[in-house]
Coordinates of C-alpha atoms in Angstrom, one line a residue:
X1 CA 30.8 -92.6 -73.9
X2 CA 32.3 -92.2 -70.3
X3 CA 32.5 -95.2 -68.7
X4 CA 33.6 -96.3 -65.0
X5 CA 34.7 -99.8 -64.3
X6 CA 34.6 -100.9 -61.0
X7 CA 36.4 -103.5 -59.5
X8 CA 36.8 -105.1 -56.0
X9 CA 40.5 -106.8 -55.8
X10 CA 43.8 -107.1 -53.6
X11 CA 45.9 -108.8 -56.0
X12 CA 45.7 -109.6 -60.1
X13 CA 42.7 -111.3 -60.9
X14 CA 41.0 -112.2 -64.3
X15 CA 38.6 -109.8 -63.6
X16 CA 41.3 -106.8 -63.6
X17 CA 42.6 -108.6 -66.9
X18 CA 39.6 -108.3 -68.6
X19 CA 38.7 -105.0 -67.3
X20 CA 41.6 -103.3 -68.3
X21 CA 42.1 -105.0 -71.9
X22 CA 38.4 -104.0 -72.9
X23 CA 39.0 -101.0 -71.2
X24 CA 42.1 -99.7 -73.8
X25 CA 40.0 -101.0 -76.5
X26 CA 37.5 -99.0 -75.6
X27 CA 39.9 -96.1 -75.1
X28 CA 41.2 -96.5 -78.3
X29 CA 37.9 -96.0 -79.7
X30 CA 37.3 -92.8 -78.5
X31 CA 35.3 -93.6 -75.5
X32 CA 36.8 -92.3 -71.8
X33 CA 37.3 -95.2 -69.4
X34 CA 38.3 -94.9 -65.9
X35 CA 38.7 -97.3 -63.0
X36 CA 37.5 -97.6 -59.3
X37 CA 38.8 -100.7 -57.1
X38 CA 40.8 -101.4 -54.1
X39 CA 44.1 -101.7 -56.4
X40 CA 44.9 -101.9 -59.9
X41 CA 47.9 -103.7 -61.0
X42 CA 47.7 -104.3 -64.8
X43 CA 48.7 -101.0 -67.1
X44 CA 45.8 -99.4 -68.3
X45 CA 45.1 -96.2 -70.1
X46 CA 42.4 -94.3 -67.9
X47 CA 42.3 -92.9 -64.9
X48 CA 42.4 -94.9 -62.1
X49 CA 40.8 -93.9 -58.3
X50 CA 41.5 -96.3 -55.4
X51 CA 38.4 -97.1 -53.3
X52 CA 38.2 -100.0 -50.7
X53 CA 35.6 -102.1 -51.8
X54 CA 36.7 -105.0 -49.6
X55 CA 36.0 -103.3 -46.6
X56 CA 32.7 -104.3 -46.2
X57 CA 31.1 -103.0 -43.2
X58 CA 27.9 -100.8 -43.1
X59 CA 29.6 -97.5 -42.7
X60 CA 32.2 -98.4 -45.1
X61 CA 29.2 -99.4 -47.8
X62 CA 27.8 -96.0 -47.3
X63 CA 31.1 -94.5 -48.2
X64 CA 31.6 -96.4 -51.3
X65 CA 28.0 -95.5 -52.4
X66 CA 29.0 -91.9 -51.7
X67 CA 32.2 -91.6 -53.5
X68 CA 30.8 -93.4 -56.4
X69 CA 28.2 -90.6 -56.5
X70 CA 30.8 -88.4 -56.5
X71 CA 32.7 -90.0 -59.3
X72 CA 29.7 -90.3 -61.6
X73 CA 28.8 -86.5 -60.9
X74 CA 32.3 -85.3 -61.4
X75 CA 33.2 -87.4 -64.2
X76 CA 29.8 -87.1 -65.9
X77 CA 30.1 -90.8 -66.2
X78 CA 27.1 -92.1 -68.2
X79 CA 27.3 -95.8 -67.7
X80 CA 29.0 -97.6 -64.8
X81 CA 30.5 -101.5 -65.8
X82 CA 30.9 -103.6 -62.5
X83 CA 33.2 -106.7 -62.4
X84 CA 32.7 -107.7 -58.9
X85 CA 30.0 -108.9 -56.0
X86 CA 31.3 -106.1 -53.6
X87 CA 31.7 -103.6 -56.5
X88 CA 28.4 -104.3 -57.8
X89 CA 26.5 -103.8 -54.7
X90 CA 27.8 -100.2 -53.9
X91 CA 27.5 -99.2 -58.0
X92 CA 24.0 -100.6 -57.9
X93 CA 22.9 -98.3 -55.0
X94 CA 24.9 -95.2 -56.3
X95 CA 23.5 -96.1 -59.9
X96 CA 19.8 -96.2 -58.6
X97 CA 20.3 -92.7 -56.6
X98 CA 21.6 -91.1 -60.1
X99 CA 19.7 -92.5 -62.7
X100 CA 23.1 -94.0 -64.2
X101 CA 22.9 -97.2 -66.5
X102 CA 24.8 -100.1 -65.2
X103 CA 26.1 -103.8 -66.7
X104 CA 27.7 -106.1 -64.2
X105 CA 30.2 -108.6 -65.7
X106 CA 29.6 -111.8 -63.8
X107 CA 33.2 -113.8 -63.8
X108 CA 32.3 -116.6 -61.1
X109 CA 29.9 -118.7 -59.6
X110 CA 27.7 -116.7 -57.3
X111 CA 26.9 -117.2 -53.4
X112 CA 23.6 -118.4 -53.0
X113 CA 21.6 -116.9 -50.4
X114 CA 18.3 -115.1 -49.2
X115 CA 19.7 -111.5 -49.9
X116 CA 21.3 -112.2 -52.8
X117 CA 18.2 -113.8 -54.3
X118 CA 16.1 -111.0 -53.3
X119 CA 19.0 -108.1 -54.3
X120 CA 20.7 -109.2 -57.4
X121 CA 22.7 -105.6 -57.7
X122 CA 23.1 -106.2 -61.4
X123 CA 22.3 -103.4 -62.6
X124 CA 20.4 -103.1 -66.4
X125 CA 22.2 -106.1 -67.6
X126 CA 24.2 -109.1 -66.5
X127 CA 27.2 -110.3 -69.0
X128 CA 27.9 -114.0 -67.7
X129 CA 31.5 -115.1 -68.9
X130 CA 30.3 -118.3 -69.7
X131 CA 27.1 -120.5 -70.0
X132 CA 27.5 -122.2 -66.7
X133 CA 27.4 -118.6 -65.1
X134 CA 24.4 -117.8 -67.1
X135 CA 22.6 -121.0 -66.0
X136 CA 23.5 -120.6 -62.3
X137 CA 21.9 -117.0 -62.3
X138 CA 18.8 -118.2 -63.7
X139 CA 18.5 -121.5 -61.5
X140 CA 20.1 -120.5 -58.3
X141 CA 19.3 -117.0 -57.8
X142 CA 16.3 -116.1 -59.9
X143 CA 17.7 -113.7 -62.3
X144 CA 15.7 -113.2 -65.4
X145 CA 17.0 -114.7 -68.4
X146 CA 15.9 -111.5 -70.3
X147 CA 18.6 -109.6 -68.2
X148 CA 21.7 -111.7 -68.7
X149 CA 23.8 -112.0 -72.1
X150 CA 27.0 -113.8 -72.5
X151 CA 29.7 -111.8 -72.6
X152 CA 33.3 -113.4 -73.5
X153 CA 36.7 -112.2 -72.3
X154 CA 38.1 -110.4 -74.7
X155 CA 42.0 -111.1 -75.7
X156 CA 44.2 -109.1 -77.9
X157 CA 44.7 -112.3 -80.3
X158 CA 47.6 -110.7 -82.1
X159 CA 49.6 -110.9 -79.0
X160 CA 49.7 -114.7 -79.0
X161 CA 51.4 -116.4 -82.1
X162 CA 51.9 -120.1 -82.6
X163 CA 55.1 -121.4 -81.5
X164 CA 57.2 -124.5 -82.0
X165 CA 57.3 -127.2 -79.5
X166 CA 59.9 -126.5 -76.7
X167 CA 63.1 -128.8 -76.8
X168 CA 63.3 -129.5 -72.6
X169 CA 65.1 -132.1 -71.2
X170 CA 62.0 -133.1 -69.5
X171 CA 58.5 -132.1 -69.3
X172 CA 57.8 -128.5 -68.4
X173 CA 54.3 -127.9 -67.0
X174 CA 53.4 -124.6 -66.0
X175 CA 50.8 -123.6 -63.6
X176 CA 49.2 -119.9 -64.1
X177 CA 46.8 -118.4 -61.2
X178 CA 46.6 -117.2 -57.8
X179 CA 47.8 -119.3 -54.8
X180 CA 45.0 -117.7 -52.3
X181 CA 41.4 -118.8 -52.5
X182 CA 39.9 -121.8 -54.4
X183 CA 42.5 -121.4 -57.0
X184 CA 45.4 -121.8 -54.1
X185 CA 43.6 -124.8 -53.1
X186 CA 43.5 -126.3 -56.4
X187 CA 47.3 -125.7 -56.9
X188 CA 48.1 -126.8 -53.6
X189 CA 46.3 -130.5 -54.5
X190 CA 47.9 -130.6 -58.3
X191 CA 51.5 -130.3 -56.2
X192 CA 50.5 -132.8 -53.6
X193 CA 48.1 -135.4 -55.2
X194 CA 48.8 -135.1 -59.1
X195 CA 52.2 -134.2 -60.6
X196 CA 55.3 -135.9 -60.0
X197 CA 57.7 -133.5 -59.4
X198 CA 60.9 -135.5 -59.9
X199 CA 59.4 -136.5 -63.5
X200 CA 58.5 -133.3 -64.5
X201 CA 59.8 -129.7 -64.5
X202 CA 56.9 -127.6 -62.6
X203 CA 56.9 -123.9 -62.7
X204 CA 54.1 -121.3 -61.1
X205 CA 53.5 -118.1 -62.3
X206 CA 51.2 -116.1 -59.7
X207 CA 51.0 -112.8 -58.6
X208 CA 50.3 -114.1 -54.8
X209 CA 52.8 -114.4 -52.0
X210 CA 53.9 -117.6 -51.5
X211 CA 51.8 -119.1 -48.5
X212 CA 53.6 -121.0 -45.6
X213 CA 52.1 -124.2 -46.8
X214 CA 53.6 -124.3 -50.1
X215 CA 57.3 -123.7 -48.7
X216 CA 57.5 -127.8 -48.7
X217 CA 57.9 -127.5 -52.5
X218 CA 60.4 -124.9 -52.7
X219 CA 62.8 -127.9 -53.5
X220 CA 61.1 -129.3 -56.4
X221 CA 58.9 -126.3 -58.2
X222 CA 60.1 -123.0 -59.7
X223 CA 58.1 -120.2 -58.2
X224 CA 58.2 -117.5 -60.5
X225 CA 56.2 -114.8 -59.0
X226 CA 54.3 -112.3 -61.2
X227 CA 55.4 -113.1 -64.7
X228 CA 55.1 -110.1 -67.2
X229 CA 56.2 -112.2 -70.2
X230 CA 53.3 -114.7 -70.0
X231 CA 53.8 -115.3 -73.9
X232 CA 57.3 -116.6 -73.3
X233 CA 56.3 -118.8 -70.5
X234 CA 53.8 -120.6 -72.4
X235 CA 56.1 -120.8 -75.3
X236 CA 58.4 -122.8 -73.3
X237 CA 55.8 -125.1 -71.8
X238 CA 55.1 -128.8 -72.9
X239 CA 51.8 -128.3 -71.0
X240 CA 50.0 -125.3 -69.2
X241 CA 47.4 -125.9 -66.9
X242 CA 45.0 -123.7 -65.9
X243 CA 41.4 -122.0 -66.6
X244 CA 39.8 -118.8 -68.1
X245 CA 42.2 -116.5 -69.9
X246 CA 45.1 -118.6 -69.1
X247 CA 43.8 -121.8 -71.2
X248 CA 42.7 -119.1 -74.2
X249 CA 46.1 -117.7 -74.3
X250 CA 47.9 -121.1 -74.5
X251 CA 45.4 -122.3 -77.0
X252 CA 45.9 -119.4 -79.7
X253 CA 49.9 -120.2 -78.8
X254 CA 49.3 -123.8 -80.0
X255 CA 50.4 -125.2 -76.6
X256 CA 48.6 -128.0 -75.1
X257 CA 46.4 -127.1 -72.5
X258 CA 45.1 -129.2 -69.5
X259 CA 42.1 -127.0 -68.4
X260 CA 41.7 -127.6 -64.8
X261 CA 39.6 -124.5 -62.6
X262 CA 38.1 -123.8 -59.4
X263 CA 34.8 -126.1 -60.3
X264 CA 35.8 -128.7 -62.6
X265 CA 38.5 -130.5 -64.6
X266 CA 37.7 -130.9 -68.3
X267 CA 41.3 -131.8 -69.0
X268 CA 43.2 -131.7 -72.6
X269 CA 41.1 -129.1 -74.6
X270 CA 40.6 -130.5 -78.3
X271 CA 38.3 -129.1 -80.8
X272 CA 35.8 -132.0 -79.7
X273 CA 35.3 -130.7 -76.4
X274 CA 35.8 -127.1 -76.8
X275 CA 32.5 -126.1 -76.7
X276 CA 31.9 -127.9 -73.2
X277 CA 35.1 -126.3 -71.9
X278 CA 34.1 -122.8 -72.7
X279 CA 30.8 -123.4 -71.2
X280 CA 32.5 -123.9 -67.9
X281 CA 35.0 -121.0 -68.8
X282 CA 37.4 -124.0 -68.8
X283 CA 36.8 -125.5 -65.1
X284 CA 36.3 -122.4 -63.4
X285 CA 32.5 -122.5 -62.8
X286 CA 30.2 -125.4 -62.5
X287 CA 27.2 -126.3 -60.1
X288 CA 29.6 -126.3 -57.0
X289 CA 33.1 -125.8 -56.1
X290 CA 36.2 -128.2 -57.0
X291 CA 34.0 -131.2 -58.2
X292 CA 37.1 -133.0 -59.1
X293 CA 38.4 -136.4 -59.2
X294 CA 42.0 -135.5 -58.3
X295 CA 43.1 -139.3 -58.1
X296 CA 42.2 -139.5 -61.8
X297 CA 44.4 -136.6 -62.7
X298 CA 48.0 -138.2 -62.8
X299 CA 47.0 -140.6 -65.8
X300 CA 45.3 -137.9 -67.5
X301 CA 47.8 -135.4 -67.5
X302 CA 50.4 -138.0 -68.3
X303 CA 48.3 -138.8 -71.4
X304 CA 47.8 -135.0 -72.5
X305 CA 51.6 -134.9 -72.5
X306 CA 51.6 -137.5 -75.1
X307 CA 48.4 -136.3 -77.4
X308 CA 48.3 -135.2 -80.8
X309 CA 45.6 -133.0 -81.5
X310 CA 44.6 -130.3 -83.9
X311 CA 46.3 -127.1 -82.5
X312 CA 45.6 -124.7 -85.3
X313 CA 41.9 -125.4 -85.6
X314 CA 41.6 -125.2 -82.2
X315 CA 43.3 -121.6 -82.1
X316 CA 41.0 -120.8 -84.9
X317 CA 38.0 -121.3 -83.0
X318 CA 39.1 -119.4 -79.8
X319 CA 40.4 -116.4 -82.0
X320 CA 36.8 -116.4 -83.1
X321 CA 35.0 -116.6 -79.8
X322 CA 37.4 -114.1 -77.7
X323 CA 38.7 -111.7 -80.2
X324 CA 39.2 -108.4 -78.8
X325 CA 37.7 -106.7 -81.4
X326 CA 34.6 -108.5 -81.8
X327 CA 34.1 -108.7 -78.0
X328 CA 34.4 -104.7 -77.7
X329 CA 31.9 -104.6 -80.4
X330 CA 29.3 -106.6 -78.5
X331 CA 30.2 -104.7 -75.2
X332 CA 29.6 -101.4 -77.3
X333 CA 26.3 -102.9 -78.4
X334 CA 25.4 -103.8 -74.9
X335 CA 26.3 -100.4 -73.5
X336 CA 24.3 -98.5 -76.0
X337 CA 21.2 -100.8 -75.5
X338 CA 21.3 -100.3 -71.7
X339 CA 21.8 -96.3 -72.1
X340 CA 19.0 -95.8 -74.6
X341 CA 16.6 -98.1 -73.2
X342 CA 17.5 -97.0 -69.5
X343 CA 17.2 -93.1 -70.4
X344 CA 14.6 -93.5 -73.0
X345 CA 16.5 -91.3 -75.0
X346 CA 17.6 -91.6 -78.9
X347 CA 19.4 -89.3 -81.2
X348 CA 16.3 -88.0 -83.2
X349 CA 16.6 -88.7 -87.1
X350 CA 14.4 -86.3 -88.8
X351 CA 13.2 -86.5 -92.1
X352 CA 11.9 -83.9 -94.9
X353 CA 11.5 -84.0 -98.3
X354 CA 10.7 -80.6 -100.4
X355 CA 11.0 -77.2 -99.7
X356 CA 8.8 -74.4 -101.1
X357 CA 8.7 -70.6 -101.0
X358 CA 5.6 -69.8 -102.0
X359 CA 1.8 -71.6 -101.2
X360 CA 1.4 -72.1 -104.9
X361 CA 4.1 -74.6 -104.8
X362 CA 2.3 -76.8 -102.1
X363 CA 1.5 -80.6 -103.3
X364 CA -1.2 -82.6 -103.0
X365 CA 1.1 -85.2 -100.2
X366 CA 2.3 -83.5 -97.2
X367 CA 5.9 -83.7 -97.9
X368 CA 6.7 -80.5 -98.1
X369 CA 8.0 -77.5 -95.7
X370 CA 8.1 -73.6 -96.2
X371 CA 11.6 -72.7 -96.4
X372 CA 10.8 -69.9 -93.7
X373 CA 9.8 -72.7 -91.3
X374 CA 12.7 -74.5 -92.1
X375 CA 14.9 -71.8 -90.8
X376 CA 12.8 -71.2 -87.6
X377 CA 13.8 -75.1 -87.5
X378 CA 17.3 -74.5 -88.0
X379 CA 17.3 -71.6 -85.6
X380 CA 16.1 -73.8 -82.8
X381 CA 18.6 -76.3 -83.3
X382 CA 21.4 -74.1 -83.3
X383 CA 19.7 -71.9 -80.1
X384 CA 19.1 -75.6 -78.3
X385 CA 23.2 -76.4 -79.3
X386 CA 22.3 -79.3 -81.8
X387 CA 25.0 -80.6 -83.7
X388 CA 24.4 -82.4 -87.2
X389 CA 25.8 -86.0 -87.8
X390 CA 25.6 -87.8 -91.0
X391 CA 25.8 -91.5 -91.4
X392 CA 29.1 -91.4 -93.1
X393 CA 30.4 -89.8 -89.6
X394 CA 29.0 -92.8 -87.5
X395 CA 30.3 -95.5 -90.4
X396 CA 33.8 -93.5 -89.8
X397 CA 33.6 -93.1 -85.7
X398 CA 31.3 -96.0 -84.9
X399 CA 27.7 -95.9 -83.9
X400 CA 28.2 -95.2 -80.2
X401 CA 29.9 -92.1 -81.0
X402 CA 26.5 -90.5 -81.3
X403 CA 26.2 -90.6 -77.7
X404 CA 29.3 -88.7 -76.8
X405 CA 29.1 -86.9 -73.4
X406 CA 27.9 -83.3 -73.3
X407 CA 26.7 -83.3 -77.3
X408 CA 23.1 -82.9 -78.6
X409 CA 23.3 -84.8 -81.9
X410 CA 20.6 -84.8 -84.7
X411 CA 20.9 -86.4 -88.1
X412 CA 18.5 -84.2 -90.7
X413 CA 17.6 -86.2 -93.8
X414 CA 15.9 -85.5 -96.8
X415 CA 14.2 -87.8 -99.0
X416 CA 14.2 -87.9 -102.9
X417 CA 16.8 -85.6 -104.1
X418 CA 14.5 -82.4 -105.2
X419 CA 16.0 -79.4 -107.1
X420 CA 14.5 -77.1 -104.0
X421 CA 17.1 -78.9 -101.7
X422 CA 19.8 -77.4 -104.0
X423 CA 18.3 -73.9 -103.9
X424 CA 16.6 -73.5 -100.5
X425 CA 18.0 -76.4 -98.0
X426 CA 21.7 -76.0 -99.2
X427 CA 21.8 -72.0 -98.5
X428 CA 20.8 -72.5 -94.9
X429 CA 22.8 -75.8 -94.3
X430 CA 25.7 -73.3 -95.2
X431 CA 24.5 -70.5 -93.2
X432 CA 23.8 -72.5 -90.0
X433 CA 27.0 -74.9 -90.5
X434 CA 24.7 -78.1 -90.5
X435 CA 25.2 -81.0 -92.3
X436 CA 22.4 -83.1 -93.9
X437 CA 21.7 -86.4 -95.7
X438 CA 19.8 -86.8 -98.8
X439 CA 18.7 -89.6 -100.3
X440 CA 18.6 -89.5 -104.2
X441 CA 16.5 -91.1 -106.9
X442 CA 18.7 -91.4 -109.9
X443 CA 16.8 -93.0 -112.6
X444 CA 14.0 -90.0 -113.1
X445 CA 14.3 -86.5 -113.8
X446 CA 11.2 -85.5 -111.6
X447 CA 8.9 -87.2 -109.0
X448 CA 7.2 -89.7 -111.5
X449 CA 6.5 -92.3 -108.9
X450 CA 3.8 -89.3 -107.4
X451 CA 3.0 -87.7 -110.5
X452 CA 1.5 -90.8 -112.0
X453 CA 0.1 -92.1 -109.3
X454 CA -3.5 -93.1 -110.4
X455 CA -5.4 -92.6 -107.0
X456 CA -3.9 -89.4 -105.8
X457 CA -1.7 -87.5 -108.5
X458 CA 1.0 -85.1 -107.3
X459 CA 2.4 -82.0 -109.3
X460 CA 5.4 -82.2 -111.4
X461 CA 8.7 -81.3 -109.4
X462 CA 12.2 -81.9 -110.7
X463 CA 15.0 -83.5 -109.6
X464 CA 18.5 -82.1 -109.0
X465 CA 21.0 -82.1 -111.7
X466 CA 24.2 -84.2 -111.7
X467 CA 26.2 -81.0 -111.1
X468 CA 23.8 -79.8 -108.5
X469 CA 24.7 -83.2 -106.7
X470 CA 28.5 -83.0 -107.0
X471 CA 28.5 -79.2 -105.8
X472 CA 26.5 -80.1 -102.8
X473 CA 28.3 -83.4 -101.9
X474 CA 32.2 -81.2 -102.4
X475 CA 30.7 -78.8 -99.7
X476 CA 31.2 -81.3 -96.9
X477 CA 27.8 -80.5 -95.9
X478 CA 26.1 -82.9 -97.6
X479 CA 26.1 -86.5 -97.7
X480 CA 24.3 -88.5 -100.6
X481 CA 22.7 -91.9 -99.5
X482 CA 21.0 -94.4 -102.3
X483 CA 17.1 -94.2 -102.5
X484 CA 16.8 -96.6 -105.8
X485 CA 16.2 -95.7 -109.4
X486 CA 12.7 -95.2 -109.8
X487 CA 11.3 -95.0 -106.0
X488 CA 9.4 -98.3 -106.2
X489 CA 7.5 -100.1 -103.0
X490 CA 10.4 -102.5 -103.0
X491 CA 8.4 -105.2 -100.6
X492 CA 6.2 -105.4 -104.0
X493 CA 9.2 -106.3 -106.1
X494 CA 11.1 -109.9 -106.4
X495 CA 14.6 -110.1 -105.0
X496 CA 16.1 -109.7 -108.5
X497 CA 14.2 -106.5 -109.6
X498 CA 15.1 -105.0 -106.1
X499 CA 18.7 -105.8 -106.5
X500 CA 18.6 -103.9 -109.9
X501 CA 17.1 -100.7 -108.2
X502 CA 19.4 -100.5 -105.0
X503 CA 22.7 -101.7 -107.0
X504 CA 22.1 -99.4 -110.0
X505 CA 21.5 -96.3 -107.9
X506 CA 24.3 -96.9 -105.8
X507 CA 26.7 -97.3 -108.6
X508 CA 25.9 -94.4 -110.2
X509 CA 25.8 -92.3 -107.2
X510 CA 29.1 -93.7 -106.3
X511 CA 30.6 -93.0 -110.0
X512 CA 29.4 -89.4 -109.8
X513 CA 30.8 -88.6 -106.4
X514 CA 33.6 -90.8 -106.6
X515 CA 33.2 -92.3 -103.0
X516 CA 31.3 -94.9 -101.5
X517 CA 28.0 -94.4 -100.0
X518 CA 27.3 -94.7 -96.5
X519 CA 23.4 -95.3 -95.9
X520 CA 20.2 -96.2 -98.3
X521 CA 16.7 -95.1 -97.6
X522 CA 13.9 -97.3 -98.5
X523 CA 11.1 -95.5 -100.6
X524 CA 8.0 -94.9 -98.6
X525 CA 9.5 -97.0 -95.9
X526 CA 8.4 -99.9 -97.5
X527 CA 10.8 -103.0 -97.6
X528 CA 10.9 -107.0 -96.5
X529 CA 13.7 -109.1 -95.5
X530 CA 15.4 -109.2 -99.0
X531 CA 15.3 -105.6 -99.5
X532 CA 17.3 -105.2 -95.9
X533 CA 19.7 -108.4 -97.1
X534 CA 20.2 -106.6 -100.2
X535 CA 21.1 -103.1 -98.6
X536 CA 23.9 -105.2 -96.3
X537 CA 25.2 -107.4 -99.3
X538 CA 25.5 -104.4 -101.5
X539 CA 27.7 -102.9 -98.5
X540 CA 25.8 -100.0 -97.3
X541 CA 26.3 -99.7 -93.7
X542 CA 23.0 -98.5 -92.8
X543 CA 19.5 -98.5 -93.9
X544 CA 16.9 -96.2 -92.8
X545 CA 13.3 -96.6 -92.8
X546 CA 10.2 -94.2 -91.7
X547 CA 8.2 -95.2 -88.7
X548 CA 9.1 -99.0 -88.0
X549 CA 12.3 -100.4 -86.6
X550 CA 13.7 -100.6 -83.1
X551 CA 13.4 -97.6 -81.0
X552 CA 17.3 -97.7 -80.4
X553 CA 19.0 -97.5 -83.7
X554 CA 21.8 -99.5 -83.1
X555 CA 20.2 -102.6 -82.4
X556 CA 19.1 -103.0 -86.4
X557 CA 21.4 -100.5 -88.6
X558 CA 19.4 -102.1 -91.7
X559 CA 15.8 -100.5 -90.4
X560 CA 16.7 -97.2 -88.5
X561 CA 13.5 -95.3 -87.7
X562 CA 13.1 -91.6 -88.4
X563 CA 11.0 -89.0 -87.5
X564 CA 8.5 -87.1 -90.1
X565 CA 8.4 -83.7 -90.2
X566 CA 5.2 -82.4 -92.1
X567 CA 4.2 -79.1 -93.6
X568 CA 2.3 -78.3 -90.1
X569 CA 5.1 -79.0 -88.0
X570 CA 5.8 -75.8 -86.2
X571 CA 8.8 -74.6 -83.8
X572 CA 7.0 -76.1 -81.1
X573 CA 6.0 -79.4 -82.9
X574 CA 9.8 -79.9 -83.9
X575 CA 10.8 -79.4 -80.2
X576 CA 8.6 -82.0 -79.2
X577 CA 10.0 -84.3 -81.9
X578 CA 13.7 -83.7 -81.2
X579 CA 13.7 -84.0 -77.3
X580 CA 15.0 -87.5 -77.5
X581 CA 12.0 -89.4 -75.9
X582 CA 9.8 -89.0 -79.0
X583 CA 9.9 -92.2 -80.3
X584 CA 9.5 -93.5 -76.9
X585 CA 6.3 -92.0 -76.1
X586 CA 4.9 -92.5 -79.5
X587 CA 5.5 -96.1 -79.1
X588 CA 3.7 -96.4 -76.1

């Protein structure tokens, strides 16, 4: 996807670190990520465009909106991700005018006033960095809970390894953060009221210029300026004071952290109070700013320097909550949901069964398609510029790859594995360069499940031979998926019987093909929670149903909705079904 990260900042901020960290991970996953901001200090992979969001006069805001519209159109931006109040306001207007999906990550407590309550400017979804932010958006600004999700800061946890305690002649306390705004006020009061500058060696890492009022501490405090090697600084510290990412990074290195931020002072972070610390982003967000008893901090800091706690267990829990890969996975989920539901378009997954050359081959059930009409379908797909995907492609490239800018993807699926798939479908796949997914029944030689149906018996149709299956798979045009041994209604079987049907079918196909299967289809579309759990347990990345499941396929990879193609689905009918909005119109 083409993603625009929007920030408003004049110096290094936690939002910038967050945006560039997750942005680089998204770039490595194949997304095209670019940035627009007043400044951008951290190294980053994507292109950067300068826009002075902090100039907030009415004419300037019109200029911001106009420039954003230009960027969205020129770079074919599919989604805008804002990270600040100033940028989100302008992005919200630009996205409304261009119809572009938008997400806002809310990094801190928001100002409360009438216009903010009326005009949230958060876009299609808000990601709160912690529970305190989410609660404030709901209680103070009236934002609908359905609009908000928790979106933790992503940290490349591999960069932060445990270190042994340093051997210092006296305790080294490191404060990491800005010297301006609320954090600057906090730092000043810590130096002035809480820290014994003779008993401790205090060092401050900050990208800010040193304000004049801090000059009085120069003789006793090491002002390090902007530090590139934050890990080295943390490693040499007996105690790290900070909030947000600073606290998380120090915990990952198993150094003691005294959490204190713009709102609260949770204090020494241990496994017992980690959840509470995370809820306030380690002190940065609370019901009001700077709600801290500074008179109690000297004793609490002294106790923290002497405390014994489970540093390893604490690091493990922080890694699980903030690991960059997990955070990027969640972010991709949000991007896909916002994009698909905002535009009401999804990659169509069409479903065929068998193909015929002559009317005498028609069946009782409407699961056949004349090969001449099939070729007309393929000609239409080719004329409209559609490219075919398989579920193996999605397993390799990620589900979000289906939304690649400038592409018109479709997934062609065919159920049961009839011999005519080899005789009639396969030549057309080769002719048009299309790929398809065939769901293969392996415990039968013909369609016994339909032939022996006492209420509505079907004519016998043979299934493909192993040699035919191998030839199609070897061509690279056909992905084979599981479809059980005998094509039962899985929801009528107990879990053990379902396991036998699904697992044995999978094992037989994987042995025949010499490769793992990427997807499974529930026969008749019939399934229950046991069926879905088994598909996941048996290591299928995806499972498809028929006309059930979420409208956006990524929202439940084990109940992916498909669009049935019937004998009377002509070219116009196919066009209606593959436009991308068919399942949305049908679900009304």
